[in-house]
């Protein structure tokens, strides 16, 4: 059934892509698409427009198509406790914008396959990070993950372009499994739908709204190929634990299966104002409520474990100002997530999860003499808090993240294109709270809670370097290769009065190489 679903979405995307090719505007060549992707301001507007069909006619080009094959390798122990010390990821993605009569279409399909080395205490996906109920073990595991994602949006104007209507969909399928005991196997899918409507009150001002609905499913099972290890008596590190909230996990060597059913509803509010002198102002407010139900299922009965409620809010303001030779954009955002669980066994809440971020990014691009110069500046404040009432844990940290970048792109008269960019990053620790009862200290507390607190309360600095080169091929394609390197290193760890059995490493390195086609 799963393979039929994947084939189905590939057929849908292929049909849409053929329609795109049939109506390709000759004025927008592959070279134009490459130049567009190299302009950080305009491409930033394109990324913002992916949020909703309300914006795709305003901020996306008439046509843009790309195909990317990417290989990423990461290594190093400067990471969170439940991350992998080594990751190799292969991805293939294609996306594009096209016009079908009066309808603007945008679509994306991606395939990702990653291999993780040394993942512990994390029998879960990488998609549901606020997850309060999952299995884990001390033993380091090798995980393989395959994820398919299909996104599409369509927008049409009516009533002499005064009224706009749009539809959007986001469909994701994932399969995750470890190749050594304890063998976790997780399957998940997510489907999110959106319907938007907007109206031009004046020629410059438009207002809009949208309704969002989505649902998802995660199934987790932990098994052992070597049955003598299944009770954790031979070698304790093979013991399977149930982590419920943010406290010490309990040994759980029976019924190692859980299902998580998710449903969410939300709405958006939009504002768009376009003026030749002042530029383009685009604002979005988004809120959603999600309910997750964790249970154990057999052919005879359903045993309900916990409910988890997650409330999200997102405010974003994107301003864009363009002239003939330069462009400037500023993106201001505020995001918050608040989650709480309800445990059926206690008939009460026991775990609270909160995070919030406030940030701004500014990009400035200058086009002169076949050169495009891109300048970037970013500042983001991030705060996270986890409280577990049963364990008596209350942990909070606050960080400030800086980024500064410069890149240059050159295209000669033969449409040969090269580019290079450099980015500097600094993650500054600001303040934190730490309250963990020594009486409840155990395996999970030492290996995850203490470790993550040490990781989140040290400052880090990083640098990124990338370069690319592309040439025309077959008259309709701009083909190129891109290389990237990044490196992170931390400062000294903060002393918070606890003995660490394991500490975050000093650094982490990543590299990527991609083949990029624009057409």
XYZ file of C-alpha atoms in Angstrom:
519
model
C 0.000 0.000 0.000
C 2.832 2.356 0.870
C 4.544 1.805 -2.498
C 1.248 2.463 -4.301
C 0.944 5.795 -2.478
C 4.475 6.756 -3.519
C 3.783 5.799 -7.146
C 0.554 7.791 -7.034
C 2.214 11.009 -5.903
C 4.978 10.563 -8.483
C 2.359 10.286 -11.226
C 0.603 13.422 -9.982
C 3.832 15.378 -9.880
C 4.917 14.100 -13.284
C 1.621 15.215 -14.835
C 1.975 18.683 -13.329
C 5.571 18.903 -14.528
C 4.636 17.992 -18.110
C 2.024 20.737 -18.029
C 4.729 23.125 -16.877
C 6.978 22.172 -19.777
C 4.153 22.676 -22.314
C 3.560 26.278 -21.293
C 7.158 27.309 -20.694
C 7.663 30.988 -21.539
C 10.570 31.413 -23.960
C 11.639 34.632 -22.245
C 12.516 32.754 -19.061
C 15.454 30.613 -20.040
C 17.540 28.261 -17.973
C 20.096 31.032 -17.571
C 17.467 33.324 -16.067
C 16.509 30.586 -13.609
C 20.130 30.169 -12.521
C 20.568 33.921 -12.052
C 17.350 34.067 -10.070
C 18.547 31.331 -7.699
C 21.830 33.199 -7.188
C 20.065 36.390 -6.022
C 19.542 35.950 -2.260
C 16.898 38.696 -2.057
C 14.649 37.437 -4.845
C 15.103 33.797 -3.875
C 14.225 34.727 -0.292
C 10.928 36.166 -1.542
C 10.317 32.926 -3.466
C 10.896 30.886 -0.292
C 8.515 33.099 1.692
C 5.792 32.630 -0.938
C 5.849 28.851 -0.413
C 3.960 29.399 2.852
C 0.640 29.958 1.119
C -0.976 30.195 -2.344
C -1.973 33.759 -1.369
C 1.601 34.926 -2.061
C 2.738 32.877 -5.055
C 1.452 35.301 -7.711
C 2.961 38.244 -5.817
C 6.420 36.940 -4.928
C 7.245 34.075 -7.301
C 8.612 34.465 -10.849
C 6.410 33.525 -13.796
C 8.451 30.386 -14.408
C 11.249 28.680 -12.512
C 12.261 25.012 -12.621
C 15.131 23.184 -10.974
C 16.379 19.679 -10.241
C 18.943 18.919 -7.529
C 20.856 15.792 -6.583
C 22.640 16.324 -3.278
C 25.025 14.361 -1.046
C 25.705 15.565 2.517
C 28.122 14.111 5.042
C 28.281 15.216 8.707
C 30.676 14.060 11.395
C 31.475 15.137 14.938
C 30.177 14.878 18.493
C 29.246 18.543 18.939
C 25.570 17.635 18.856
C 22.509 17.052 21.012
C 22.334 13.811 22.985
C 19.802 12.158 20.662
C 21.459 13.208 17.407
C 23.859 11.031 15.403
C 27.619 11.465 15.485
C 27.858 10.610 11.790
C 25.210 11.175 9.099
C 25.277 10.538 5.364
C 22.304 11.869 3.380
C 21.421 11.497 -0.289
C 18.567 13.613 -1.620
C 16.848 14.249 -4.927
C 14.445 17.138 -5.303
C 12.684 18.964 -8.096
C 10.486 22.029 -7.945
C 9.052 24.624 -10.232
C 6.608 27.424 -10.981
C 4.466 27.525 -14.101
C 1.378 29.177 -15.550
C -1.615 27.167 -16.729
C -3.820 29.766 -18.402
C -4.800 32.048 -15.471
C -3.665 29.606 -12.757
C -0.231 29.830 -11.142
C 1.152 26.451 -10.066
C 4.037 25.664 -7.739
C 5.169 22.135 -6.890
C 7.975 20.286 -5.143
C 8.878 16.620 -4.866
C 11.801 15.394 -2.775
C 13.360 12.074 -1.806
C 15.775 11.822 1.119
C 17.703 8.793 2.323
C 19.974 9.148 5.333
C 22.173 6.741 7.275
C 22.863 7.664 10.906
C 25.649 6.235 13.008
C 25.598 6.187 16.829
C 22.038 7.315 17.583
C 20.899 6.594 21.154
C 17.752 7.134 23.263
C 15.746 8.038 20.173
C 13.392 5.505 18.595
C 11.488 8.292 16.865
C 11.321 10.310 13.657
C 13.178 13.573 13.134
C 9.862 15.226 12.302
C 8.020 15.340 15.645
C 10.592 17.067 17.861
C 8.151 17.923 20.669
C 7.301 14.214 21.010
C 6.771 13.433 24.746
C 6.296 9.654 24.471
C 8.816 7.363 22.787
C 11.239 4.472 23.284
C 15.003 4.645 23.699
C 18.072 2.711 24.768
C 21.614 3.446 25.889
C 22.984 1.327 23.056
C 24.198 3.314 20.045
C 22.205 2.381 16.952
C 22.657 2.704 13.222
C 19.489 4.201 11.737
C 18.366 4.348 8.136
C 15.668 6.838 7.174
C 13.797 7.315 3.906
C 11.435 10.253 3.454
C 9.286 11.267 0.463
C 7.679 14.702 0.350
C 5.225 16.220 -2.127
C 4.109 19.850 -1.908
C 1.902 21.759 -4.322
C 0.054 25.083 -4.453
C -2.293 26.666 -6.994
C -3.638 30.218 -7.144
C -6.228 31.837 -9.420
C -7.516 35.400 -9.643
C -11.211 36.155 -10.215
C -13.453 39.232 -10.508
C -10.978 41.225 -12.602
C -8.107 40.177 -10.319
C -9.815 41.530 -7.201
C -10.448 38.087 -5.690
C -7.829 35.355 -5.353
C -8.435 31.744 -4.345
C -5.831 29.095 -3.650
C -5.277 25.500 -2.627
C -2.218 23.856 -1.119
C -1.146 20.393 -0.032
C 1.844 18.927 1.806
C 2.184 15.129 1.858
C 5.022 13.307 3.607
C 5.864 9.581 3.960
C 8.700 8.327 6.137
C 10.255 4.977 6.986
C 12.903 4.696 9.719
C 14.612 1.603 11.126
C 17.753 0.611 13.001
C 19.961 -2.199 11.795
C 21.219 -3.435 15.180
C 19.516 -4.424 18.454
C 17.331 -2.977 19.869
C 15.801 -2.633 16.404
C 13.436 0.281 16.197
C 11.047 0.483 13.255
C 9.029 3.657 12.707
C 6.645 4.422 9.860
C 4.907 7.778 9.561
C 2.943 9.946 7.199
C 1.612 13.487 7.330
C -0.982 15.199 5.157
C -1.694 18.920 5.453
C -4.261 20.798 3.354
C -4.844 24.531 2.943
C -7.548 26.644 1.315
C -6.987 30.392 0.988
C -8.962 33.399 -0.214
C -7.853 37.000 -0.669
C -9.352 40.269 -1.815
C -7.784 43.476 -3.169
C -9.377 46.322 -1.208
C -7.380 48.793 -3.281
C -4.883 48.355 -6.089
C -2.064 48.309 -3.523
C -3.667 46.625 -0.506
C -4.912 43.037 -0.289
C -6.191 41.051 2.683
C -6.630 37.305 2.942
C -7.267 34.332 5.144
C -6.850 30.569 4.998
C -7.985 27.435 6.783
C -5.578 24.581 7.441
C -6.372 20.969 8.264
C -4.012 18.070 8.671
C -3.565 14.657 10.145
C -0.776 12.162 10.605
C 0.169 8.763 11.946
C 3.312 7.340 13.542
C 3.776 3.650 14.337
C 6.730 2.526 16.445
C 7.906 -1.003 17.205
C 11.085 -2.133 18.971
C 12.270 -5.742 18.447
C 15.389 -7.849 18.952
C 17.047 -10.216 16.515
C 18.954 -11.733 19.430
C 16.167 -12.655 21.849
C 18.593 -13.136 24.746
C 19.128 -9.351 24.773
C 15.425 -8.450 24.853
C 15.128 -8.205 28.653
C 18.336 -6.235 29.146
C 19.669 -8.753 31.689
C 22.687 -9.967 29.731
C 23.955 -6.489 28.780
C 22.035 -3.588 30.447
C 22.723 -1.118 27.644
C 20.342 -3.129 25.431
C 17.431 -2.427 27.802
C 14.487 -0.698 26.143
C 13.197 2.357 28.032
C 9.911 4.221 27.746
C 10.503 7.972 27.930
C 7.337 9.716 29.068
C 7.883 13.474 29.294
C 11.312 14.793 30.337
C 12.196 12.604 33.290
C 13.771 9.265 33.982
C 12.541 6.540 31.622
C 11.207 3.231 32.885
C 12.355 -0.186 31.691
C 9.788 -1.355 29.177
C 10.496 -4.788 27.754
C 6.920 -5.764 26.963
C 4.417 -4.295 24.498
C 7.184 -2.355 22.764
C 4.699 -0.933 20.273
C 2.987 2.446 20.249
C 0.819 4.321 17.752
C 0.473 8.094 17.576
C -2.578 9.517 15.782
C -2.387 13.238 15.057
C -4.939 15.785 13.917
C -4.498 19.526 13.571
C -6.535 22.569 12.582
C -5.486 26.146 12.070
C -6.060 29.383 10.233
C -3.997 32.159 8.647
C -4.465 35.885 8.208
C -2.616 37.736 5.417
C -1.849 41.313 4.429
C -0.051 42.438 1.299
C 0.796 46.040 0.396
C 2.710 46.946 -2.766
C 3.945 50.450 -3.585
C 6.581 51.510 -6.103
C 8.281 53.856 -3.646
C 7.833 51.931 -0.411
C 8.240 48.410 -1.766
C 6.280 45.251 -1.034
C 5.068 44.462 2.516
C 3.815 40.933 3.175
C 2.495 39.782 6.549
C 1.232 36.430 7.785
C -0.233 35.292 11.074
C -0.649 31.542 11.503
C -1.976 29.568 14.442
C -2.773 25.881 14.796
C -3.844 23.374 17.429
C -2.683 19.798 17.236
C -3.810 16.808 19.260
C -1.711 13.660 19.439
C -3.074 10.419 20.883
C -0.653 7.678 21.917
C -2.044 4.160 22.343
C -1.304 0.432 22.151
C -3.420 -1.599 19.730
C -4.206 -5.275 19.359
C -6.964 -7.141 17.557
C -8.876 -7.269 20.855
C -8.597 -3.768 22.318
C -7.018 -0.307 22.282
C -5.132 0.784 25.397
C -4.887 4.584 25.592
C -1.669 6.002 27.058
C -1.496 9.809 26.807
C -2.830 12.803 24.885
C -0.498 15.597 23.831
C -1.775 19.052 22.855
C 0.442 21.397 20.858
C -0.473 25.036 20.145
C 1.639 26.930 17.599
C 1.724 30.596 16.599
C 3.745 32.213 13.845
C 4.045 35.886 12.852
C 6.106 36.881 9.819
C 6.684 40.191 8.065
C 8.578 40.198 4.776
C 9.545 43.493 3.143
C 11.044 43.666 -0.340
C 12.319 46.676 -2.253
C 13.744 46.339 -5.770
C 15.325 48.738 -8.248
C 16.949 48.135 -11.620
C 20.348 47.281 -10.115
C 19.804 46.283 -6.479
C 17.309 44.786 -4.057
C 16.798 44.713 -0.291
C 14.686 42.410 1.853
C 14.000 42.207 5.587
C 12.287 39.212 7.149
C 11.049 39.507 10.757
C 9.507 36.457 12.444
C 8.182 35.305 15.802
C 7.332 31.648 16.493
C 6.097 29.866 19.590
C 5.037 26.318 20.470
C 3.347 25.259 23.693
C 2.703 21.582 24.419
C 1.223 19.712 27.378
C 0.387 16.062 27.921
C -2.512 14.385 29.660
C -1.755 11.011 31.226
C -4.739 8.708 31.478
C -3.193 6.704 34.316
C -2.956 9.814 36.530
C -5.860 11.793 35.010
C -3.595 14.846 35.024
C -0.958 16.760 33.072
C 2.661 15.946 33.859
C 4.801 17.508 31.112
C 5.031 20.994 29.590
C 7.053 21.948 26.520
C 7.579 25.542 25.395
C 9.823 27.206 22.870
C 9.835 30.581 21.182
C 12.052 32.402 18.725
C 12.267 36.009 17.559
C 14.490 36.818 14.640
C 15.240 39.084 11.726
C 17.158 38.549 8.503
C 18.252 41.190 6.025
C 19.623 40.582 2.524
C 20.991 43.130 0.080
C 21.969 42.328 -3.498
C 23.743 44.479 -6.079
C 23.856 43.607 -9.777
C 26.638 45.325 -11.742
C 28.860 44.384 -14.697
C 27.768 40.730 -14.869
C 28.297 40.406 -11.093
C 25.728 39.874 -8.355
C 26.890 40.703 -4.833
C 24.847 39.278 -1.935
C 25.144 40.572 1.630
C 23.317 38.917 4.514
C 22.818 39.719 8.193
C 20.783 37.715 10.710
C 19.927 37.856 14.401
C 17.728 35.343 16.242
C 16.807 34.789 19.888
C 15.726 31.278 20.868
C 14.370 30.076 24.215
C 13.225 26.595 25.242
C 11.747 25.203 28.456
C 10.804 21.652 29.519
C 8.999 20.884 32.776
C 8.231 17.409 34.105
C 5.947 17.348 37.132
C 6.488 13.692 38.027
C 10.295 13.926 37.963
C 10.381 17.471 39.357
C 12.524 18.709 36.446
C 12.429 22.297 35.191
C 15.015 23.200 32.541
C 15.275 26.360 30.443
C 17.924 27.916 28.206
C 18.145 31.097 26.162
C 20.402 31.718 23.153
C 21.211 34.457 20.660
C 22.302 33.440 17.152
C 24.197 35.779 14.806
C 24.940 35.275 11.103
C 26.885 37.348 8.592
C 27.384 36.373 4.948
C 28.783 37.600 1.665
C 28.589 35.998 -1.746
C 29.385 36.936 -5.318
C 28.084 35.435 -8.547
C 29.414 36.089 -12.067
C 27.951 35.259 -15.454
C 29.897 35.874 -18.670
C 28.614 36.460 -22.200
C 28.648 32.699 -22.893
C 26.344 32.143 -19.898
C 29.035 30.380 -17.910
C 28.285 31.039 -14.256
C 30.431 30.837 -11.123
C 29.811 31.841 -7.529
C 31.356 31.744 -4.070
C 29.992 32.641 -0.645
C 31.272 32.834 2.934
C 29.135 32.762 6.106
C 30.093 33.409 9.713
C 27.903 32.148 12.585
C 27.908 32.630 16.342
C 25.556 30.994 18.831
C 25.769 32.933 22.104
C 24.562 31.463 25.397
C 22.562 34.077 27.353
C 21.010 32.517 30.472
C 19.309 29.381 31.774
C 17.515 27.661 34.666
C 18.301 24.179 35.905
C 16.272 22.229 38.476
C 16.720 18.433 38.526
C 16.273 16.349 41.671
C 19.317 14.224 42.493
C 17.008 11.590 43.929
C 15.610 10.946 40.435
C 18.974 10.817 38.701
C 19.287 7.771 36.448
C 20.361 6.593 33.008
C 18.230 9.002 30.951
C 18.984 11.974 33.200
C 22.743 11.457 32.945
C 22.877 10.608 29.237
C 20.287 13.011 27.842
C 19.171 15.732 30.273
C 22.621 16.614 31.646
C 24.238 16.259 28.230
C 21.695 18.494 26.456
C 21.883 21.134 29.176
C 25.674 21.235 28.772
C 25.282 21.479 24.976
C 22.650 24.234 25.089
C 24.489 26.389 27.638
C 27.799 26.704 25.821
C 28.463 29.270 23.117
C 29.468 28.045 19.651
C 30.931 29.609 16.545
C 30.891 28.370 12.974
C 31.891 29.145 9.415
C 30.497 28.057 6.073
C 32.021 28.188 2.592
C 30.389 27.272 -0.715
C 31.213 27.561 -4.400
C 29.471 26.580 -7.619
C 30.011 26.535 -11.351
C 27.463 26.002 -14.122
C 27.320 26.002 -17.924
C 24.568 25.761 -20.581
C 23.676 22.273 -21.832
C 21.344 21.176 -24.647
C 20.232 24.828 -25.100
C 17.419 24.385 -22.564
C 19.355 23.511 -19.388
C 21.835 25.274 -17.135
C 23.817 22.519 -15.400
C 26.200 23.038 -12.544
C 27.958 21.582 -9.562
C 28.064 23.103 -6.070
C 30.397 22.332 -3.165
C 29.937 23.364 0.446
C 31.799 23.034 3.740
C 30.865 24.063 7.277
C 32.540 23.802 10.651
C 31.287 24.381 14.213
C 33.307 24.597 17.426
C 32.203 25.247 21.002
C 33.521 27.251 23.935
C 34.176 25.759 27.363
C 31.273 23.942 29.039
C 29.366 25.583 31.875
C 29.799 24.021 35.336
C 26.320 23.351 36.753
C 27.268 21.119 39.660
C 26.671 17.699 38.115
C 29.054 14.983 36.963
C 28.711 14.200 33.258
C 29.195 10.605 32.120
C 29.463 11.915 28.560
C 30.103 15.433 27.270
C 29.409 17.201 23.943
C 32.382 17.055 21.621
C 34.523 20.005 20.649
C 33.468 20.361 17.016
C 31.386 19.169 14.070
C 32.136 19.196 10.346
C 29.856 18.823 7.343
C 30.329 18.795 3.582
C 27.995 18.620 0.633
C 28.180 18.275 -3.108
C 25.240 18.751 -5.442
C 24.408 18.557 -9.120
C 21.955 21.320 -10.049
C 19.892 21.679 -13.208
C 17.857 24.779 -14.098
C 15.430 24.811 -17.014
